[in-house]
Tab-separated table of C-alpha atoms and ligand atoms in Angstrom:
chain	number	residue	atom	x	y	z
A	18	MET	CA	-3.672	118.775	0.150
A	19	ASN	CA	-3.290	121.606	-1.519
A	20	TYR	CA	-4.837	124.834	0.367
A	21	ASN	CA	-5.436	128.331	-1.133
A	22	ILE	CA	-4.736	130.867	0.957
A	23	ALA	CA	-5.631	134.379	0.132
A	24	LEU	CA	-3.375	136.933	1.744
A	25	LEU	CA	-4.546	140.198	2.788
A	26	LYS	CA	-1.149	142.388	4.031
A	27	GLY	CA	-2.832	145.342	4.838
A	28	ASP	CA	-1.305	148.584	6.560
A	29	GLY	CA	1.572	149.378	8.990
A	30	ILE	CA	3.064	145.957	9.999
A	31	GLY	CA	1.620	143.934	8.132
A	32	PRO	CA	2.976	143.174	5.688
A	33	GLU	CA	5.741	142.065	7.734
A	34	ILE	CA	4.375	139.724	10.054
A	35	VAL	CA	2.302	138.106	7.255
A	36	GLU	CA	5.197	137.652	5.750
A	37	SER	CA	6.352	135.589	8.944
A	38	ALA	CA	3.699	133.439	8.643
A	39	VAL	CA	3.692	132.943	5.072
A	40	ARG	CA	7.755	131.036	5.627
A	41	VAL	CA	6.237	129.430	9.007
A	42	LEU	CA	3.532	128.318	7.048
A	43	GLU	CA	5.639	126.950	3.843
A	44	ALA	CA	7.764	125.295	6.398
A	45	VAL	CA	5.048	123.377	7.914
A	46	GLY	CA	3.836	122.480	4.325
A	47	LYS	CA	7.557	120.599	3.017
A	48	LYS	CA	7.428	118.691	6.986
A	49	TYR	CA	3.613	117.434	6.495
A	50	GLY	CA	3.706	116.948	2.586
A	51	HIS	CA	0.841	119.797	2.083
A	52	THR	CA	0.543	122.752	-0.839
A	53	PHE	CA	0.277	126.315	0.487
A	54	ASN	CA	-0.909	128.700	-2.048
A	55	PHE	CA	-0.891	132.237	-1.556
A	56	THR	CA	-3.226	134.370	-3.410
A	57	SER	CA	-2.521	138.556	-2.126
A	58	TYR	CA	-4.993	141.338	-1.909
A	59	LEU	CA	-5.701	145.115	-1.234
A	60	ILE	CA	-7.189	146.366	1.880
A	61	GLY	CA	-7.101	148.956	4.664
A	62	GLY	CA	-5.152	152.547	4.120
A	63	CYS	CA	-2.805	150.593	1.167
A	64	ALA	CA	-6.191	150.135	-0.700
A	65	ILE	CA	-7.710	153.162	0.003
A	66	ASP	CA	-3.696	154.635	-2.175
A	67	ALA	CA	-4.517	152.139	-4.558
A	68	THR	CA	-7.798	152.183	-5.899
A	69	GLY	CA	-9.984	154.290	-3.130
A	70	ALA	CA	-12.127	152.039	-1.502
A	71	PRO	CA	-10.992	150.502	1.548
A	72	LEU	CA	-12.031	147.199	0.555
A	73	PRO	CA	-12.586	146.545	-3.495
A	74	GLU	CA	-14.334	144.047	-4.438
A	75	GLU	CA	-11.770	141.951	-5.666
A	76	THR	CA	-10.832	141.108	-2.084
A	77	VAL	CA	-14.027	139.977	-0.915
A	78	ALA	CA	-14.110	137.598	-4.892
A	79	GLY	CA	-10.613	136.297	-3.455
A	80	CYS	CA	-11.687	135.846	0.092
A	81	LEU	CA	-14.525	134.539	-0.647
A	82	ALA	CA	-13.046	132.057	-3.794
A	83	SER	CA	-10.301	131.127	-1.411
A	84	ASP	CA	-10.119	128.035	1.777
A	85	SER	CA	-9.265	130.901	4.438
A	86	VAL	CA	-7.652	134.569	5.202
A	87	LEU	CA	-5.182	135.403	6.596
A	88	LEU	CA	-4.962	139.262	7.608
A	89	GLY	CA	-1.854	141.763	9.176
A	90	ALA	CA	-3.216	144.643	10.070
A	91	VAL	CA	-4.548	147.850	8.671
A	92	GLY	CA	-4.714	151.771	9.539
A	93	GLY	CA	-2.432	154.341	10.429
A	94	PRO	CA	-2.102	158.039	10.777
A	95	LYS	CA	-2.932	158.709	7.079
A	96	TRP	CA	-6.120	157.860	6.427
A	97	ASP	CA	-7.576	158.763	9.970
A	98	THR	CA	-9.206	161.720	9.367
A	99	LEU	CA	-11.178	159.969	5.366
A	100	PRO	CA	-15.035	160.051	6.857
A	101	GLY	CA	-16.766	156.660	8.481
A	102	ASN	CA	-17.460	154.886	5.604
A	103	LEU	CA	-13.539	155.070	4.052
A	104	ARG	CA	-12.230	154.521	6.974
A	105	PRO	CA	-9.747	151.194	6.830
A	106	GLU	CA	-11.677	149.953	9.580
A	107	LYS	CA	-14.725	149.465	7.813
A	108	ALA	CA	-13.100	147.312	5.622
A	109	LEU	CA	-12.188	145.059	8.308
A	110	LEU	CA	-16.204	145.726	9.250
A	111	GLY	CA	-17.164	144.806	4.983
A	112	ILE	CA	-14.870	141.314	5.139
A	113	ARG	CA	-16.581	139.315	8.143
A	114	ALA	CA	-20.086	140.572	7.268
A	115	ALA	CA	-19.091	139.576	3.617
A	116	MET	CA	-17.972	135.922	4.556
A	117	GLU	CA	-20.546	136.268	6.937
A	118	LEU	CA	-18.194	135.170	10.483
A	119	TYR	CA	-20.166	135.861	12.871
A	120	THR	CA	-17.765	133.811	15.157
A	121	ASN	CA	-15.240	135.966	16.459
A	122	LEU	CA	-12.600	132.975	19.851
A	123	ARG	CA	-9.712	135.603	21.085
A	124	PRO	CA	-7.754	133.267	23.137
A	125	ALA	CA	-5.598	135.545	25.560
A	126	LYS	CA	-3.638	133.767	27.612
A	127	LEU	CA	-0.572	133.685	30.737
A	128	TYR	CA	2.576	132.672	29.212
A	129	SER	CA	4.157	131.099	32.506
A	130	VAL	CA	7.763	132.469	30.510
A	131	LEU	CA	6.518	135.462	30.208
A	132	LYS	CA	4.325	135.410	33.218
A	133	ASP	CA	6.722	138.841	34.238
A	134	ALA	CA	5.595	140.820	31.575
A	135	CYS	CA	1.672	140.921	33.318
A	136	PRO	CA	0.384	143.734	34.636
A	137	LEU	CA	-0.996	142.356	37.349
A	138	ARG	CA	0.067	141.719	40.832
A	139	ALA	CA	2.013	138.315	41.138
A	140	ASP	CA	-0.781	136.692	43.634
A	141	LEU	CA	-4.012	137.966	41.497
A	142	VAL	CA	-2.108	135.213	38.439
A	143	GLU	CA	-0.434	133.039	40.559
A	144	LYS	CA	-2.359	129.766	38.750
A	145	GLY	CA	-2.488	131.641	34.991
A	146	PHE	CA	-4.815	131.981	33.175
A	147	ASP	CA	-5.885	130.772	30.118
A	148	LEU	CA	-9.537	132.011	28.687
A	149	LEU	CA	-11.006	132.478	24.884
A	150	ILE	CA	-13.881	135.287	24.288
A	151	VAL	CA	-16.523	133.974	21.491
A	152	ARG	CA	-16.962	137.230	20.568
A	153	GLU	CA	-20.276	137.539	17.763
A	154	LEU	CA	-19.004	139.693	15.034
A	155	THR	CA	-21.272	140.404	12.772
A	156	GLY	CA	-24.643	142.113	14.075
A	157	GLY	CA	-25.773	143.996	17.437
A	158	ILE	CA	-24.626	148.270	17.656
A	159	TYR	CA	-21.630	147.132	14.456
A	160	PHE	CA	-24.553	146.400	12.718
A	161	GLY	CA	-27.569	147.380	13.553
A	162	GLU	CA	-29.798	150.701	12.739
A	163	ARG	CA	-28.020	154.455	12.562
A	164	GLY	CA	-28.358	157.318	11.661
A	165	TYR	CA	-29.455	161.061	13.073
A	166	ARG	CA	-32.584	162.597	13.669
A	167	GLN	CA	-33.779	165.446	15.586
A	168	GLY	CA	-34.352	164.770	19.247
A	169	LYS	CA	-35.226	166.735	22.107
A	170	TYR	CA	-32.008	168.650	22.798
A	171	GLY	CA	-31.834	169.256	18.616
A	172	GLU	CA	-29.647	167.151	16.230
A	173	GLU	CA	-28.708	163.369	17.483
A	174	ALA	CA	-27.025	160.728	16.547
A	175	TYR	CA	-27.861	156.420	17.032
A	176	ASP	CA	-26.924	153.139	17.218
A	177	THR	CA	-29.232	150.682	17.883
A	178	GLU	CA	-28.559	147.169	19.567
A	179	ALA	CA	-30.009	144.398	18.610
A	180	TYR	CA	-30.187	140.613	18.532
A	181	SER	CA	-32.486	138.179	17.282
A	182	VAL	CA	-32.947	134.594	18.779
A	183	TYR	CA	-31.107	132.822	15.730
A	184	GLU	CA	-27.938	135.053	16.343
A	185	ILE	CA	-27.922	134.421	19.614
A	186	GLU	CA	-28.483	130.583	19.389
A	187	ARG	CA	-25.834	130.310	16.780
A	188	ILE	CA	-23.216	132.212	18.692
A	189	ALA	CA	-23.874	130.808	22.121
A	190	VAL	CA	-23.791	127.021	20.405
A	191	ALA	CA	-19.658	128.282	19.001
A	192	ALA	CA	-18.922	129.107	22.684
A	193	PHE	CA	-21.427	125.334	24.139
A	194	ASP	CA	-19.296	123.621	21.587
A	195	ALA	CA	-15.391	125.664	22.498
A	196	ALA	CA	-16.187	125.218	26.173
A	197	MET	CA	-16.904	121.300	25.170
A	198	LYS	CA	-13.226	121.113	24.276
A	199	ARG	CA	-11.863	123.021	26.975
A	200	ASN	CA	-13.095	123.474	30.825
A	201	LYS	CA	-16.564	123.134	29.889
A	202	LYS	CA	-17.353	126.481	31.604
A	203	VAL	CA	-19.294	129.217	29.569
A	204	THR	CA	-19.714	132.488	31.050
A	205	SER	CA	-21.987	134.320	29.316
A	206	ILE	CA	-21.873	138.121	29.406
A	207	ASP	CA	-24.664	140.822	29.138
A	208	LYS	CA	-26.172	143.493	30.500
A	209	ALA	CA	-30.268	142.422	31.600
A	210	ASN	CA	-30.188	144.715	33.907
A	211	VAL	CA	-30.267	147.183	32.052
A	212	LEU	CA	-31.385	145.990	27.722
A	213	GLU	CA	-33.522	144.255	26.243
A	214	SER	CA	-31.873	142.789	23.734
A	215	SER	CA	-29.077	140.975	26.903
A	216	ARG	CA	-32.520	140.611	28.403
A	217	LEU	CA	-33.052	137.701	25.103
A	218	TRP	CA	-29.259	137.120	24.982
A	219	ARG	CA	-29.901	136.199	28.567
A	220	LYS	CA	-32.694	133.012	27.124
A	221	VAL	CA	-32.006	131.692	24.473
A	222	VAL	CA	-28.197	131.416	25.948
A	223	HIS	CA	-29.685	129.734	28.380
A	224	GLN	CA	-32.361	127.597	26.197
A	225	VAL	CA	-29.097	125.734	24.380
A	226	ALA	CA	-27.239	124.697	27.293
A	227	GLU	CA	-29.540	122.390	28.232
A	228	ARG	CA	-28.119	120.886	25.145
A	229	TYR	CA	-25.275	120.353	26.700
A	230	PRO	CA	-25.791	119.484	30.318
A	231	GLU	CA	-22.155	118.682	30.995
A	232	VAL	CA	-21.227	122.605	31.237
A	233	THR	CA	-21.663	124.359	33.749
A	234	LEU	CA	-23.111	128.343	32.339
A	235	SER	CA	-22.942	131.363	34.165
A	236	ASP	CA	-24.162	134.891	33.828
A	237	MET	CA	-22.451	137.628	34.649
A	238	LEU	CA	-22.934	141.735	34.482
A	239	VAL	CA	-20.823	142.738	31.736
A	240	ASP	CA	-19.865	146.040	34.079
A	241	ASN	CA	-18.469	142.622	36.507
A	242	ALA	CA	-17.288	141.060	34.299
A	243	ALA	CA	-14.833	143.845	33.459
A	244	MET	CA	-13.364	143.945	37.195
A	245	GLN	CA	-13.836	140.223	37.005
A	246	LEU	CA	-11.045	139.593	34.833
A	247	VAL	CA	-8.470	142.252	36.672
A	248	ARG	CA	-9.241	140.677	39.648
A	249	ASN	CA	-8.766	136.853	39.216
A	250	PRO	CA	-8.752	136.030	35.556
A	251	ALA	CA	-8.911	132.506	35.759
A	252	GLN	CA	-12.188	131.860	37.006
A	253	PHE	CA	-12.975	132.340	33.401
A	254	ASP	CA	-13.450	129.651	30.804
A	255	VAL	CA	-15.250	130.503	27.247
A	256	VAL	CA	-16.718	133.857	27.200
A	257	VAL	CA	-19.641	134.406	25.889
A	258	THR	CA	-20.486	138.350	24.418
A	259	SER	CA	-22.201	140.391	22.118
A	260	ASN	CA	-20.302	142.213	18.957
A	261	MET	CA	-19.758	145.531	21.173
A	262	PHE	CA	-19.442	143.720	24.116
A	263	GLY	CA	-16.353	141.490	23.116
A	264	ASP	CA	-14.635	143.854	22.120
A	265	ILE	CA	-14.078	145.537	24.644
A	266	LEU	CA	-13.825	142.943	27.072
A	267	SER	CA	-11.283	140.870	24.383
A	268	ASP	CA	-8.704	144.352	24.219
A	269	GLU	CA	-8.836	144.351	28.306
A	270	ALA	CA	-8.090	140.252	28.312
A	271	SER	CA	-5.120	140.717	26.110
A	272	GLN	CA	-3.508	143.136	27.947
A	273	ILE	CA	-3.138	141.796	31.266
A	274	THR	CA	-2.246	139.223	29.530
A	275	GLY	CA	1.304	141.717	29.429
A	276	SER	CA	1.974	140.155	25.657
A	277	ILE	CA	-0.777	141.934	22.917
A	278	GLY	CA	2.165	140.209	19.982
A	279	MET	CA	1.179	136.990	21.157
A	280	LEU	CA	-2.334	136.802	20.758
A	281	PRO	CA	-4.188	134.790	18.208
A	282	SER	CA	-7.584	134.955	16.543
A	283	ALA	CA	-10.122	133.376	14.893
A	284	SER	CA	-13.369	134.858	13.189
A	285	LEU	CA	-15.102	131.775	11.121
A	286	GLY	CA	-18.771	131.361	9.944
A	287	ALA	CA	-20.799	128.162	9.093
A	288	THR	CA	-18.453	127.412	6.543
A	289	GLY	CA	-14.497	126.483	7.125
A	290	ARG	CA	-13.283	128.915	5.950
A	291	GLY	CA	-12.203	131.590	8.299
A	292	LEU	CA	-10.158	135.279	8.601
A	293	TYR	CA	-7.514	134.840	10.644
A	294	GLU	CA	-5.439	137.263	12.422
A	295	PRO	CA	-3.245	138.908	15.363
A	296	ILE	CA	-5.744	140.521	18.038
A	297	HIS	CA	-2.546	143.727	18.053
A	298	GLY	CA	-3.580	146.495	15.325
A	299	SER	CA	-1.046	147.662	12.088
A	300	ALA	CA	1.948	149.432	15.353
A	301	PRO	CA	2.688	151.995	11.841
A	302	ASP	CA	5.125	153.590	14.784
A	303	ILE	CA	7.136	150.618	13.729
A	304	ALA	CA	6.435	149.558	10.659
A	305	GLY	CA	9.559	148.557	8.281
A	306	LYS	CA	12.089	148.354	10.891
A	307	ASN	CA	12.215	144.462	11.977
A	308	LEU	CA	10.716	145.351	15.256
A	309	ALA	CA	7.271	143.642	15.378
A	310	ASN	CA	6.224	140.608	17.240
A	311	PRO	CA	5.193	137.877	14.294
A	312	ILE	CA	4.014	135.542	16.522
A	313	ALA	CA	0.488	136.008	16.845
A	314	THR	CA	0.379	135.853	12.965
A	315	VAL	CA	2.398	132.565	12.659
A	316	LEU	CA	0.004	131.647	15.939
A	317	SER	CA	-2.842	133.133	14.093
A	318	ALA	CA	-2.051	130.189	11.107
A	319	ALA	CA	-1.615	127.596	13.139
A	320	MET	CA	-4.969	128.513	14.519
A	321	MET	CA	-6.343	128.242	10.307
A	322	LEU	CA	-4.369	124.474	10.308
A	323	ARG	CA	-7.171	123.756	13.023
A	324	TYR	CA	-10.140	124.836	12.696
A	325	SER	CA	-10.356	125.829	9.069
A	326	PHE	CA	-8.304	123.160	7.924
A	327	GLY	CA	-8.095	120.408	10.214
A	328	LEU	CA	-4.897	119.604	10.295
A	329	GLN	CA	-4.435	119.188	13.885
A	330	LYS	CA	-0.476	117.963	14.327
A	331	GLU	CA	0.536	120.975	11.999
A	332	ALA	CA	-1.235	123.759	14.565
A	333	ASP	CA	0.808	121.806	17.809
A	334	ALA	CA	4.113	122.015	16.087
A	335	ILE	CA	3.534	126.082	15.447
A	336	GLU	CA	2.516	126.247	19.062
A	337	GLN	CA	5.314	124.089	20.451
A	338	ALA	CA	8.094	125.797	17.825
A	339	ILE	CA	7.133	129.143	20.274
A	340	ASP	CA	7.070	127.428	23.441
A	341	LYS	CA	10.595	126.367	22.474
A	342	VAL	CA	12.486	129.733	21.446
A	343	LEU	CA	9.901	131.460	24.079
A	344	CYS	CA	11.686	129.202	27.160
A	345	GLU	CA	15.015	129.252	25.370
A	346	GLY	CA	14.850	132.905	26.029
A	347	TYR	CA	14.553	134.995	22.982
A	348	ARG	CA	12.440	137.767	22.750
A	349	THR	CA	11.445	140.038	20.143
A	350	ALA	CA	11.695	144.218	21.900
A	351	ASP	CA	8.178	144.016	22.984
A	352	ILE	CA	8.097	141.013	25.569
A	353	ALA	CA	11.843	141.634	26.341
A	354	ALA	CA	11.264	144.298	29.462
A	355	GLY	CA	13.849	146.213	28.349
A	356	ALA	CA	17.121	143.163	27.649
A	357	GLU	CA	18.630	141.993	24.190
A	358	ALA	CA	15.741	141.573	21.396
A	359	VAL	CA	16.020	139.282	17.897
A	360	GLY	CA	14.251	141.258	15.239
A	361	THR	CA	10.474	140.173	13.418
A	362	VAL	CA	13.178	138.119	10.679
A	363	GLU	CA	15.219	136.708	13.455
A	364	MET	CA	12.194	135.362	15.791
A	365	THR	CA	10.802	133.492	12.684
A	366	ASP	CA	13.836	132.228	11.609
A	367	LEU	CA	14.069	130.526	15.062
A	368	ILE	CA	10.631	129.327	14.662
A	369	ILE	CA	11.183	127.493	11.181
A	370	LYS	CA	14.624	126.288	12.730
A	371	ALA	CA	12.648	124.976	15.999
A	372	LEU	CA	9.629	123.634	13.780
A	373	GLU	CA	12.199	121.724	11.850
A	374	ASP	CA	14.147	120.171	14.860
B	18	LIG	C1	-10.757	144.780	16.653
B	18	LIG	C2	-11.472	145.412	16.415
B	18	LIG	C3	-12.373	146.425	15.364
B	18	LIG	C4	-13.570	145.942	15.946
B	18	LIG	C5	-12.444	148.067	14.930
B	18	LIG	C6	-10.752	148.502	13.790
B	18	LIG	C7	-13.094	147.806	13.930
B	18	LIG	O1	-11.238	146.872	17.531
B	18	LIG	O2	-11.249	143.822	15.360
B	18	LIG	O3	-12.244	144.458	18.121
B	18	LIG	O4	-14.607	147.110	16.739
B	18	LIG	O5	-14.415	144.957	15.827
B	19	LIG	MG1	-11.340	145.894	19.127
């Protein structure tokens, strides 16, 4: 088959890690008889420098015309002082909204070969953990009404958390569908003891649960969830939550794996076209030094094969190649714990070699 992939390399280490994923995809294409065509578009700081806007119209059009999108990372100190609507991060929100990517899948698993990198006490993660955060991505306080007004103490700024039945229902369906392919357990996280929007969230999630009798649903308040994640992460399978709670909890979940450079993500909508990106940021301090870990981006490409193109065995092959390279003891600096490390290019070469074997 022939697939057209839009590349949004972005800033910092973005170009290097996207290049790694492209090379791995080309190796997959060669082995399994697919053609991947790549077209690059600007996003983030590099787009601001070149065009004055973090998300040029051409980028949006290119993504919408593609079969799927692979993103590196955006942002850096150079653009940190720009006003909110001109910041590189604004481009991320813009592309999510333009592509209507309401489901964000953020897996966080503890690799047994990297157990030592986990910052939690060994007895807490004895059994390992493998959870999937399903974060609502185009609604809630990120996109709600906002502004400035005069309040009780003078000028104030406000943002609004609002969720419709429709939005809650579709993200719940995504979570339950994911749970059916995993361990059939969903934890819905909200703040229903305080927020009206969370009370509606809880009600709708329970209505959707009735359609999935095989799945066990439990509710958890977000403050408790933040605590449970570091107390007993193995209790979670699929976690479904709002945009902002998902933003916060997914950073926490990634940190407890000890290897944020390993974690991919997928943002999906109602069509097969998705946006795939590593969970980590643009790491400007190590950009261009052949130090970045390309694995999160390569795993994001594997997720693209699985979720957008239905290429299961090709996705499995990438994941197995990475497992093999890790089991052989190769590490990039971020996961080497001070031991000898390989660079971005060498790690990519190793993954490609394992794939070809
Ligand atoms: C993320 C990031 C973004 C978010 C920022 C950069 C806008 O933190 O993808 O988690 O808050 O969604
Ligand atoms: Mg975040």
